[in-house]
Coordinates of C-alpha atoms in Angstrom, one line a residue:
I401 CA 0.0 0.0 0.0
T402 CA 1.4 3.3 -1.0
P403 CA 0.9 6.0 1.8
Y404 CA -1.5 8.7 1.0
F405 CA 1.2 11.4 1.6
T406 CA 4.3 10.4 -0.3
S407 CA 6.1 13.7 -0.4
L408 CA 5.9 17.5 0.3
T409 CA 4.7 18.1 -3.2
F410 CA 1.6 16.2 -2.4
K411 CA -1.3 17.5 -4.7
P412 CA -4.9 17.1 -3.9
K413 CA -6.6 14.6 -6.2
K414 CA -10.1 16.0 -6.0
N415 CA -11.0 18.4 -8.7
I416 CA -14.4 19.9 -9.2
P417 CA -15.1 19.9 -13.0
E418 CA -14.8 23.3 -14.7
G419 CA -18.0 24.5 -16.2
S420 CA -20.1 22.5 -13.7
H421 CA -22.6 24.2 -11.4
Q422 CA -20.4 23.1 -8.4
Y423 CA -17.5 24.9 -10.0
E424 CA -19.5 28.1 -10.2
L425 CA -20.3 27.7 -6.4
L426 CA -16.7 27.1 -5.7
K427 CA -15.9 30.4 -7.6
H428 CA -18.6 32.2 -5.7
A429 CA -17.1 30.9 -2.4
E430 CA -13.6 32.0 -3.4
A431 CA -14.8 35.4 -4.5
T432 CA -16.7 36.1 -1.2
L433 CA -13.6 34.8 0.7
G434 CA -11.5 37.3 -1.3
S435 CA -13.5 40.0 0.4
G436 CA -12.1 38.9 3.7
N437 CA -15.5 38.5 5.4
L438 CA -15.5 34.9 6.3
R439 CA -18.9 35.0 8.0
M440 CA -20.5 36.1 4.7
A441 CA -18.4 33.8 2.8
V442 CA -19.9 30.6 4.5
M443 CA -23.6 31.6 4.2
L444 CA -25.8 29.7 1.7
P445 CA -25.9 31.7 -1.5
D446 CA -29.5 32.6 -2.4
G447 CA -31.5 30.0 -4.2
E448 CA -28.7 27.3 -3.8
D449 CA -29.3 23.7 -2.5
L450 CA -27.7 23.2 1.0
N451 CA -26.5 19.8 0.2
E452 CA -24.7 21.1 -2.8
W453 CA -23.2 24.0 -0.9
V454 CA -22.0 21.6 1.8
A455 CA -20.6 19.1 -0.8
V456 CA -18.6 21.8 -2.6
N457 CA -17.2 23.2 0.7
T458 CA -16.4 19.8 2.0
V459 CA -14.3 18.9 -1.1
D460 CA -12.5 22.4 -0.6
F461 CA -11.7 21.8 2.9
F462 CA -10.4 18.3 2.2
N463 CA -8.1 19.9 -0.4
Q464 CA -6.9 22.7 2.0
I465 CA -6.2 20.2 4.8
N466 CA -4.3 18.0 2.5
M467 CA -2.1 20.7 1.4
L468 CA -1.6 22.1 4.9
Y469 CA -0.7 18.5 6.4
G470 CA 1.3 17.9 3.3
T471 CA 3.7 20.7 4.3
I472 CA 4.5 19.1 7.7
T473 CA 4.6 15.3 6.9
D474 CA 8.5 15.4 7.4
F475 CA 7.7 16.3 11.0
C476 CA 4.8 14.0 11.6
T477 CA 6.4 10.6 11.9
E478 CA 6.0 7.3 13.6
E479 CA 8.6 8.3 16.1
S480 CA 7.5 11.9 16.7
C481 CA 3.7 11.0 17.0
P482 CA 3.2 7.4 18.0
V483 CA -0.4 8.1 18.8
M484 CA -2.8 10.3 16.9
S485 CA -3.6 13.1 19.5
A486 CA -4.6 16.7 20.0
G487 CA -2.6 17.6 23.1
P488 CA -2.3 15.2 26.1
K489 CA -5.9 14.9 26.9
Y490 CA -7.2 13.9 23.5
E491 CA -6.4 10.7 21.8
Y492 CA -8.0 9.4 18.6
H493 CA -8.4 5.8 17.5
W494 CA -9.3 4.8 13.9
A495 CA -12.3 3.0 12.7
D496 CA -14.1 3.3 9.4
G497 CA -17.1 0.8 10.1
T498 CA -16.2 -1.2 7.2
N499 CA -12.7 -2.4 6.9
I500 CA -11.8 -1.5 10.6
K501 CA -14.8 -1.9 12.7
K502 CA -13.2 -1.9 16.1
P503 CA -11.3 1.3 16.9
I504 CA -7.5 0.8 16.5
K505 CA -4.7 2.9 18.3
C506 CA -2.3 4.0 15.6
S507 CA 0.4 6.7 14.9
A508 CA -0.7 10.1 13.7
P509 CA 0.7 9.6 10.2
K510 CA -1.0 6.2 9.9
Y511 CA -4.2 7.5 11.3
I512 CA -4.2 10.6 9.0
D513 CA -3.5 8.3 6.1
Y514 CA -6.6 6.2 6.9
L515 CA -8.6 9.2 7.4
M516 CA -7.6 10.9 4.2
T517 CA -8.1 7.7 2.1
W518 CA -11.5 7.2 3.6
V519 CA -12.6 10.8 2.8
Q520 CA -11.3 10.5 -0.6
D521 CA -13.3 7.4 -1.1
Q522 CA -16.4 9.0 -0.1
L523 CA -15.8 12.1 -2.3
D524 CA -15.2 9.9 -5.3
D525 CA -18.5 8.1 -4.7
E526 CA -20.9 9.5 -7.2
T527 CA -23.9 8.3 -5.4
L528 CA -22.8 10.4 -2.3
F529 CA -21.1 13.4 -4.1
P530 CA -22.7 13.5 -7.4
S531 CA -20.8 15.7 -9.7
K532 CA -23.7 16.0 -12.3
I533 CA -26.3 18.5 -12.2
G534 CA -29.7 17.2 -11.2
V535 CA -28.6 14.0 -9.7
P536 CA -30.1 14.0 -6.2
F537 CA -28.2 13.7 -3.1
K538 CA -28.7 10.6 -0.9
R539 CA -30.9 11.0 2.1
N540 CA -27.9 10.2 4.3
F541 CA -25.7 12.8 2.6
M542 CA -25.8 15.3 5.5
S543 CA -24.7 12.7 8.1
V544 CA -21.8 11.5 5.9
A545 CA -20.7 15.0 5.3
K546 CA -20.8 15.7 9.1
T547 CA -18.7 12.6 9.7
I548 CA -16.2 13.8 7.1
L549 CA -15.9 17.3 8.6
K550 CA -15.7 15.9 12.2
R551 CA -12.8 13.7 11.1
L552 CA -11.1 16.6 9.1
F553 CA -11.2 18.8 12.2
R554 CA -9.0 16.2 14.0
V555 CA -6.3 16.8 11.4
Y556 CA -6.3 20.6 12.3
A557 CA -6.3 19.6 16.0
H558 CA -3.3 17.5 15.6
I559 CA -1.5 20.2 13.5
Y560 CA -2.1 22.9 16.1
H561 CA -1.3 20.8 19.2
Q562 CA 1.7 18.9 17.9
H563 CA 3.2 20.7 15.0
F564 CA 2.5 24.4 15.4
D565 CA 6.3 25.2 15.9
S566 CA 6.9 23.5 12.5
V567 CA 4.1 25.5 10.8
M568 CA 5.7 28.7 12.2
Q569 CA 9.1 27.7 11.1
L570 CA 7.7 27.2 7.5
Q571 CA 5.9 30.6 7.9
E572 CA 2.5 28.8 7.3
E573 CA 0.7 30.0 10.3
A574 CA -1.5 32.6 8.5
H575 CA -2.5 30.1 5.9
L576 CA -3.4 27.5 8.6
N577 CA -5.3 30.2 10.7
T578 CA -7.3 31.4 7.8
S579 CA -8.1 27.9 6.5
F580 CA -9.2 26.8 10.1
K581 CA -11.1 29.9 10.7
H582 CA -13.0 29.5 7.4
F583 CA -13.7 25.8 8.4
I584 CA -15.1 26.7 11.9
F585 CA -17.3 29.5 10.5
F586 CA -18.7 27.0 8.0
V587 CA -19.4 24.2 10.5
Q588 CA -20.9 26.7 13.0
E589 CA -23.2 28.2 10.4
F590 CA -24.8 24.9 9.6
N591 CA -24.2 23.0 13.0
L592 CA -22.1 20.4 11.3
I593 CA -19.9 19.3 14.2
E594 CA -21.0 18.8 17.8
R595 CA -19.4 21.2 20.4
K596 CA -17.9 18.3 22.3
E597 CA -15.8 17.4 19.3
L598 CA -14.4 21.0 19.0
V599 CA -13.2 21.0 22.7
P600 CA -9.5 20.3 21.9
L601 CA -9.2 23.6 20.0
Q602 CA -11.9 25.5 22.0
D603 CA -9.7 28.4 23.2
L604 CA -8.4 29.0 19.7
I605 CA -11.9 28.8 18.3
E606 CA -13.1 31.6 20.6
K607 CA -9.9 33.7 19.9
L608 CA -10.4 33.3 16.1
T609 CA -14.1 33.9 16.0
T610 CA -14.7 36.5 18.6
K611 CA -13.0 39.3 16.6
D612 CA -15.6 38.7 13.9
R613 CA -18.8 39.0 15.7

C-alpha cells in the first residue's frame, strides 16, 4: 500500500469539474472569501441547495487540509507522533465501520493516512457526491458530510497541538489560521460538528471567532 502522503509536493486529487454548477459555487465561495469577510463567505447563496453547498465546501476543505498537512509530513512521523492526539488529553483511535470496525490505536501519520484515504473514497463516490447537475443527493448525505468534517477537524487539531512550531518555522501559520477559521465558521453556520468534538481547540476557536462577531 502506498501511503497517501508520499512527499511534500503532494497534490490534492479531488477536482471539481470546470463548467459545472459546483465549479460556479466554488468560484462564488472564493470570490466572497477574497472580500475577507468569512462569516459572509460561508452563508448559503440565495436559491442554492444546502446539500450542494455543503458538498462543494467539504471538497474544498479536504483539499486545503491535504495541502496543509502535506507541508508538515516530514515532522509528523511514527517516532514523533506514536499516537494520534490533539494534546495530552485527546487521543483518537481509527475505525471506518467497514474495513476496520473496532477502533485501533495507531500513529498520527497512519491515522491521517487512513482518514484521508477514507474521505477520498467518500468524495469519489458519485452516489454520495454527485458531480452531475440534477442528480439527487442521498438521504444520508448530510450525516456522511458531518462525519467527514468531524474527522477533518481532527487533522487541524493534531497540527495545532503537535506541529505548530513547524508550521511557524515554515511561515504557514497565517495560511493555517485562515483555513481553520473558514472551516469553523462554516461548520458553525450549519451546525455540522458537535460542540464536544471541538473542545481540543476551544480556546483557539474563541480567539479566532470573537474578533468577527
